[in-house]
CSV table of C-alpha atoms in Angstrom, one decimal:
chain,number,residue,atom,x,y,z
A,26,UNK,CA,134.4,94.5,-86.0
A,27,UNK,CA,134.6,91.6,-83.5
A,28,UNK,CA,132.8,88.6,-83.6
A,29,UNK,CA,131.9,85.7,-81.9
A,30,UNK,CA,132.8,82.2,-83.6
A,31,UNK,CA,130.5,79.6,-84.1
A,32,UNK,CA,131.0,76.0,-85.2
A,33,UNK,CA,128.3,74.3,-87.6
A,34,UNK,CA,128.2,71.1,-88.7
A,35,UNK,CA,126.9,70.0,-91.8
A,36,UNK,CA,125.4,66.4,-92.9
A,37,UNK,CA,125.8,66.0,-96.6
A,38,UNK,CA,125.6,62.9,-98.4
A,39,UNK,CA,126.4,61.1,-95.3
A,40,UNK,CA,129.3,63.0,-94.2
A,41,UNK,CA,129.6,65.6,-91.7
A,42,UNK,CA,131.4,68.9,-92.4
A,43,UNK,CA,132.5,71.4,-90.0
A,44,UNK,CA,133.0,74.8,-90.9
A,45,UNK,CA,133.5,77.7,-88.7
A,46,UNK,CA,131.0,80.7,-88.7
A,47,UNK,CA,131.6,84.1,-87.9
A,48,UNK,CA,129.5,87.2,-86.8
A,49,UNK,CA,126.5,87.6,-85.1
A,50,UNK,CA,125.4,90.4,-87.9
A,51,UNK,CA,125.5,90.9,-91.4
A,52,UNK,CA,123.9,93.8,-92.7
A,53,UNK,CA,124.1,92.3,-96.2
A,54,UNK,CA,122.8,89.2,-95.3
A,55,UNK,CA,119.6,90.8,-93.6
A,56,UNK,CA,118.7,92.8,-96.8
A,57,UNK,CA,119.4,89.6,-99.3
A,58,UNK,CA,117.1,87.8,-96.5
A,59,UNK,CA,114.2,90.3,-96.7
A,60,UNK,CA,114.3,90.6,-100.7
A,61,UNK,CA,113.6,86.6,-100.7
A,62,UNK,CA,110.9,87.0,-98.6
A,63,UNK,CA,109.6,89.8,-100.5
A,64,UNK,CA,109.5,87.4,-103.9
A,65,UNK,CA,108.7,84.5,-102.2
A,66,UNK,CA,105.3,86.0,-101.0
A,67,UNK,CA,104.9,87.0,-104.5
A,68,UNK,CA,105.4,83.7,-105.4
A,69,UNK,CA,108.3,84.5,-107.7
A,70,UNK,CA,109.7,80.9,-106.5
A,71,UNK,CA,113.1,80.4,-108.5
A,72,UNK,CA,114.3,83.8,-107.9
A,73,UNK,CA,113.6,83.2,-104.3
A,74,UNK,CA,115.1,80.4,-104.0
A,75,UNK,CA,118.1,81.6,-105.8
A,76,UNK,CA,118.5,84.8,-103.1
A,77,UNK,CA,117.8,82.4,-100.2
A,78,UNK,CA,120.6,80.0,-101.2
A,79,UNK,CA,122.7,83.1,-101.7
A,80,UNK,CA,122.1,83.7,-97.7
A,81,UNK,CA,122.5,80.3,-97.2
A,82,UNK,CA,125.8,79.9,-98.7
A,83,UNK,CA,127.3,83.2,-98.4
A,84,UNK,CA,126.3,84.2,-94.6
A,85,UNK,CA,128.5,84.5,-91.8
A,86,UNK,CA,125.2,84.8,-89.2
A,87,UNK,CA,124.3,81.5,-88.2
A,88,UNK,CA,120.9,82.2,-87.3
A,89,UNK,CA,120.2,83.5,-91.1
A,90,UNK,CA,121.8,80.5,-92.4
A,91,UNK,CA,119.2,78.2,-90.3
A,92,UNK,CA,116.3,80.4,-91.5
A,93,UNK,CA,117.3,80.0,-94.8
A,94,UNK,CA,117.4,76.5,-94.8
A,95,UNK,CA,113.7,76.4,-93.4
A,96,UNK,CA,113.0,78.3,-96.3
A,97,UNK,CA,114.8,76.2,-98.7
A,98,UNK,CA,113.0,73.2,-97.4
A,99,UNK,CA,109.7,74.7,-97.1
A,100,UNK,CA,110.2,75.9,-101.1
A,101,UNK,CA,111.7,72.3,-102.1
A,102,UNK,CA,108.7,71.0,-100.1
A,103,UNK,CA,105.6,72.6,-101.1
A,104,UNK,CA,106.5,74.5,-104.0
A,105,UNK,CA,108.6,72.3,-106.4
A,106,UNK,CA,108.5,69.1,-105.2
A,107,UNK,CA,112.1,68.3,-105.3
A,108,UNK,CA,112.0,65.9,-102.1
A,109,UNK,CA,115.8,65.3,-101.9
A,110,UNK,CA,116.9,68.7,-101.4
A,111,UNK,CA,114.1,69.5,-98.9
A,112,UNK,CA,115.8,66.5,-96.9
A,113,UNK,CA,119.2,68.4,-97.4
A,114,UNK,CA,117.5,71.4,-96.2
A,115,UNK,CA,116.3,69.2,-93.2
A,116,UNK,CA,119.2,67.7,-92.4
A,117,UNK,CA,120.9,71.1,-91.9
A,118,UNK,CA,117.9,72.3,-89.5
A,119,UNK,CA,118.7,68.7,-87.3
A,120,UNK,CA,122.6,69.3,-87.3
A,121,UNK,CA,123.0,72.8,-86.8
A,122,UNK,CA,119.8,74.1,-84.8
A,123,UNK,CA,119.9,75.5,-81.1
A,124,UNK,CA,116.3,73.9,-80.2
A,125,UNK,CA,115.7,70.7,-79.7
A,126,UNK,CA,112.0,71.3,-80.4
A,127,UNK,CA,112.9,72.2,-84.0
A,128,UNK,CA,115.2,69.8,-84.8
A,129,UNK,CA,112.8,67.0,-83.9
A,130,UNK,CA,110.0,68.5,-85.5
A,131,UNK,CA,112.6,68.2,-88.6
A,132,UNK,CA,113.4,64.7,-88.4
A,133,UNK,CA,110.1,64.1,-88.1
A,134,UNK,CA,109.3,65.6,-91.9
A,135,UNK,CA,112.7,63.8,-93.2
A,136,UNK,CA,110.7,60.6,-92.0
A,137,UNK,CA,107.6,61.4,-93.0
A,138,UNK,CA,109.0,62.4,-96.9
A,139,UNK,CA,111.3,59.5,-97.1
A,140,UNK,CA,108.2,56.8,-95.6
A,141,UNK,CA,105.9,58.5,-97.7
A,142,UNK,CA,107.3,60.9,-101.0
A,143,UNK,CA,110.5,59.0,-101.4
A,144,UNK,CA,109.2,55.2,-100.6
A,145,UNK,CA,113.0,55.2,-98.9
A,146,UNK,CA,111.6,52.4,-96.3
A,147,UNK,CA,114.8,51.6,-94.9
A,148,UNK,CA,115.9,55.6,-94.2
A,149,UNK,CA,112.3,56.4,-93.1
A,150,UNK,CA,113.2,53.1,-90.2
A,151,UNK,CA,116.6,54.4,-89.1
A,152,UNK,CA,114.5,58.3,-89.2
A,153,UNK,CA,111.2,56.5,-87.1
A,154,UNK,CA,113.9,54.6,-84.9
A,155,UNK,CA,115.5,58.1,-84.1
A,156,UNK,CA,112.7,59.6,-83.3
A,157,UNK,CA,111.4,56.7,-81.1
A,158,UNK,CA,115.1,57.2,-79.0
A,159,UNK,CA,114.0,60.4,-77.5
A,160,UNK,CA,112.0,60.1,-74.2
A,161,UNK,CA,110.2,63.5,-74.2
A,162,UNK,CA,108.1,62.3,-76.5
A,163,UNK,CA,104.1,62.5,-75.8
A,164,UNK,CA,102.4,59.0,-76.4
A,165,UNK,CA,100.8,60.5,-79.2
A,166,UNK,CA,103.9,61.0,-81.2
A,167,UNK,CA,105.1,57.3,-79.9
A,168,UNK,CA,101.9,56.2,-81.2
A,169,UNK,CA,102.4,57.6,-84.7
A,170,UNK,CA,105.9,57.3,-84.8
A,171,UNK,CA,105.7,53.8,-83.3
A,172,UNK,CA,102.9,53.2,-86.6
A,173,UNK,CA,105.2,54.5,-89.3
A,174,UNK,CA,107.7,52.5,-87.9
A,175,UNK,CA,105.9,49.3,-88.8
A,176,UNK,CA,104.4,50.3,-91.9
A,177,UNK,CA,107.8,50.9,-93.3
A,178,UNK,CA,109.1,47.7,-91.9
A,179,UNK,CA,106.5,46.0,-93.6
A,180,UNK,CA,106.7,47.8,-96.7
A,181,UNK,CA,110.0,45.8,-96.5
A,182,UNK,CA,108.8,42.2,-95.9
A,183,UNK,CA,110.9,42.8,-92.4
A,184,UNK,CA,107.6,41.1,-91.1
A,185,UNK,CA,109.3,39.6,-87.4
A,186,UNK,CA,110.7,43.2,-86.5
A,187,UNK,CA,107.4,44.6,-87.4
A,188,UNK,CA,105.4,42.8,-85.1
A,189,UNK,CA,108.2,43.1,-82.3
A,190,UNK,CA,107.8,46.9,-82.7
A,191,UNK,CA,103.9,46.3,-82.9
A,192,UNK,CA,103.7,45.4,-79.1
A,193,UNK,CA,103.8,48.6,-77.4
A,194,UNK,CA,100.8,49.7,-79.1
A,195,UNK,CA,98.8,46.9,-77.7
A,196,UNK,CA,98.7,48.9,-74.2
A,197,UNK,CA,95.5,49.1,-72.0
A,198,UNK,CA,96.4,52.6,-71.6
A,199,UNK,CA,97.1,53.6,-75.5
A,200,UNK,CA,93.5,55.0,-77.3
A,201,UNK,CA,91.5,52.7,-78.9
A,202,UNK,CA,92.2,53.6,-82.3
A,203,UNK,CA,95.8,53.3,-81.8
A,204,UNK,CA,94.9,49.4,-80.7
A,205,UNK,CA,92.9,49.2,-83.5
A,206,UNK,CA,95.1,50.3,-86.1
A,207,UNK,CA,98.0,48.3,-84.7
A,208,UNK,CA,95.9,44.9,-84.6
A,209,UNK,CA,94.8,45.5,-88.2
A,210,UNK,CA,98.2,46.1,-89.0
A,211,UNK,CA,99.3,42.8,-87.3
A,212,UNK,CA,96.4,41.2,-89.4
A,213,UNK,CA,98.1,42.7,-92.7
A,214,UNK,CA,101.4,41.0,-91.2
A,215,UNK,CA,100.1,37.2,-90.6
A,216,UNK,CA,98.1,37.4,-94.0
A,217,UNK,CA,101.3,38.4,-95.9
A,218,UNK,CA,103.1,35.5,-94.1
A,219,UNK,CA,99.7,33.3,-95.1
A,220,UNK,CA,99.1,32.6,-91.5
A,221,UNK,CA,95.5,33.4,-92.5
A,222,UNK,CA,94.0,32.1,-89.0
A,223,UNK,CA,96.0,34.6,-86.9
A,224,UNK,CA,94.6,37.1,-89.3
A,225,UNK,CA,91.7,36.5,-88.7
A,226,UNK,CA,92.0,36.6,-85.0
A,227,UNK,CA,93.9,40.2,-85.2
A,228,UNK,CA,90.8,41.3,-87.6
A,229,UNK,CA,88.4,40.2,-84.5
A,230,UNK,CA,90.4,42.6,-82.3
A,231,UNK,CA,90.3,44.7,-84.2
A,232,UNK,CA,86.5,44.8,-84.5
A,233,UNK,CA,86.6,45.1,-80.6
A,234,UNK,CA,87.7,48.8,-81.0
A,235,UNK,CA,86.0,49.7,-83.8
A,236,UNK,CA,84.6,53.4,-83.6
A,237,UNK,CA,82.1,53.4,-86.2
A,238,UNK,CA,79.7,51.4,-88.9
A,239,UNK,CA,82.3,52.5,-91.6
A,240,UNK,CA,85.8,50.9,-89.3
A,241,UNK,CA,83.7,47.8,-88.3
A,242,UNK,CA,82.5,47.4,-92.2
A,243,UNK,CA,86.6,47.7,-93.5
A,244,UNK,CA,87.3,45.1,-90.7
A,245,UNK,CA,84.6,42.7,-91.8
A,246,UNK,CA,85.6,42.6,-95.1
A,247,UNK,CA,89.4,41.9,-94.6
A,248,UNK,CA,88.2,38.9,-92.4
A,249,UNK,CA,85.6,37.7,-95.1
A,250,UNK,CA,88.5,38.4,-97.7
A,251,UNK,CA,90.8,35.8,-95.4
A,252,UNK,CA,88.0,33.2,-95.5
């Protein structure tokens, strides 16, 4: 049976692998594909997981080998918590898929799990950082990603990048809570660095785009905390 070759690169432990695929079919690989499925909607998770990393290893079909990944993140995810290999799993998806759609949306839950399962500040920077390279992005991502960003660099004491990233998101045209969020943020920054009267200030503008009794009442109190 002929078959057409593909090349997929792996990143593992920092390294990238190439291997070389073949076939567009594999009969085998289809049926050990469906039976996963089958036992993972029965929630039989380990032997799922054990017939899905069977596809994934074994496979010559590139397109199997990509959905099992998704599944092997989505059961190292949701299911048993093990937040390394669902980065792995992730990593795999951003290397190797054919849609840029899906390999952003993948980096975007490697950043999210190392910002916010792993505490790994300074991957979750180089992650945000990536992201923040593309230009299709919508200014709602920018404005999240652009947030994460500086939460991580804070989480960091990397207080001067922080605030140099901060500036976009003081835009007339970004929403207000984005402004809002961003100047309390900057406010977190200067009190950290005890520069408790530009705190204060950030606090008051952040008061100016405050939405409700509840954001206006937070703000208050951080500014009464800094006197």
């Amino acid at each position: 049976m002929r078959t057409m070759k593909t090349i997929r690169r792996w990143i593992i432990s920092g390294g990238i692998i190439a291997f070389s695929l073949g076939g567009c079919f594999d009969s085998s690989s289809e049926k050990s594909f469906a039976r996963a499925s089958k036992l993972l909607a029965a929630n039989e998770i380990q032997s799922a997981e054990e017939e899905f990393e069977t596809v994934f290893k074994q496979s010559s079909d590139k397109r199997l080998v990509l959905a099992s990944a998704q599944k092997l993140y989505e059961i190292a995810y949701f299911k048993t918590k093990n937040y390394r290999k669902a980065i792995r799993y992730l990593e795999i998806i951003i290397a190797n898929s054919e849609s840029f759609a899906d390999s952003l949306e993948a980096l975007k839950k490697k950043a999210e799990i190392e910002q916010k399962n792993l505490l790994q500040y300074e991957a979750a920077i180089a992650s945000y950082s990536r992201l923040l390279s593309h230009s299709s992005l919508t200014m709602a991502e920018e404005n999240e990603f652009r947030l994460n960003l500086v939460k991580s660099l804070f989480a960091i004491n990397k207080f001067e990048q922080a605030r140099t990233e901060l500036t976009p998101l003081f835009e007339e045209q970004r929403p207000s809570e984005v402004r809002r969020a961003a100047k309390t943020l900057e406010a977190s920054i200067h009190q950290s660095e005890g520069a408790v009267d530009r705190a204060i200030a950030s606090y008051q503008s952040a008061l100016e785009y405050a939405d409700s009794d509840s954001e206006k009442q937070d703000i208050l109190i951080n500014i009464a905390m800094c006197y």
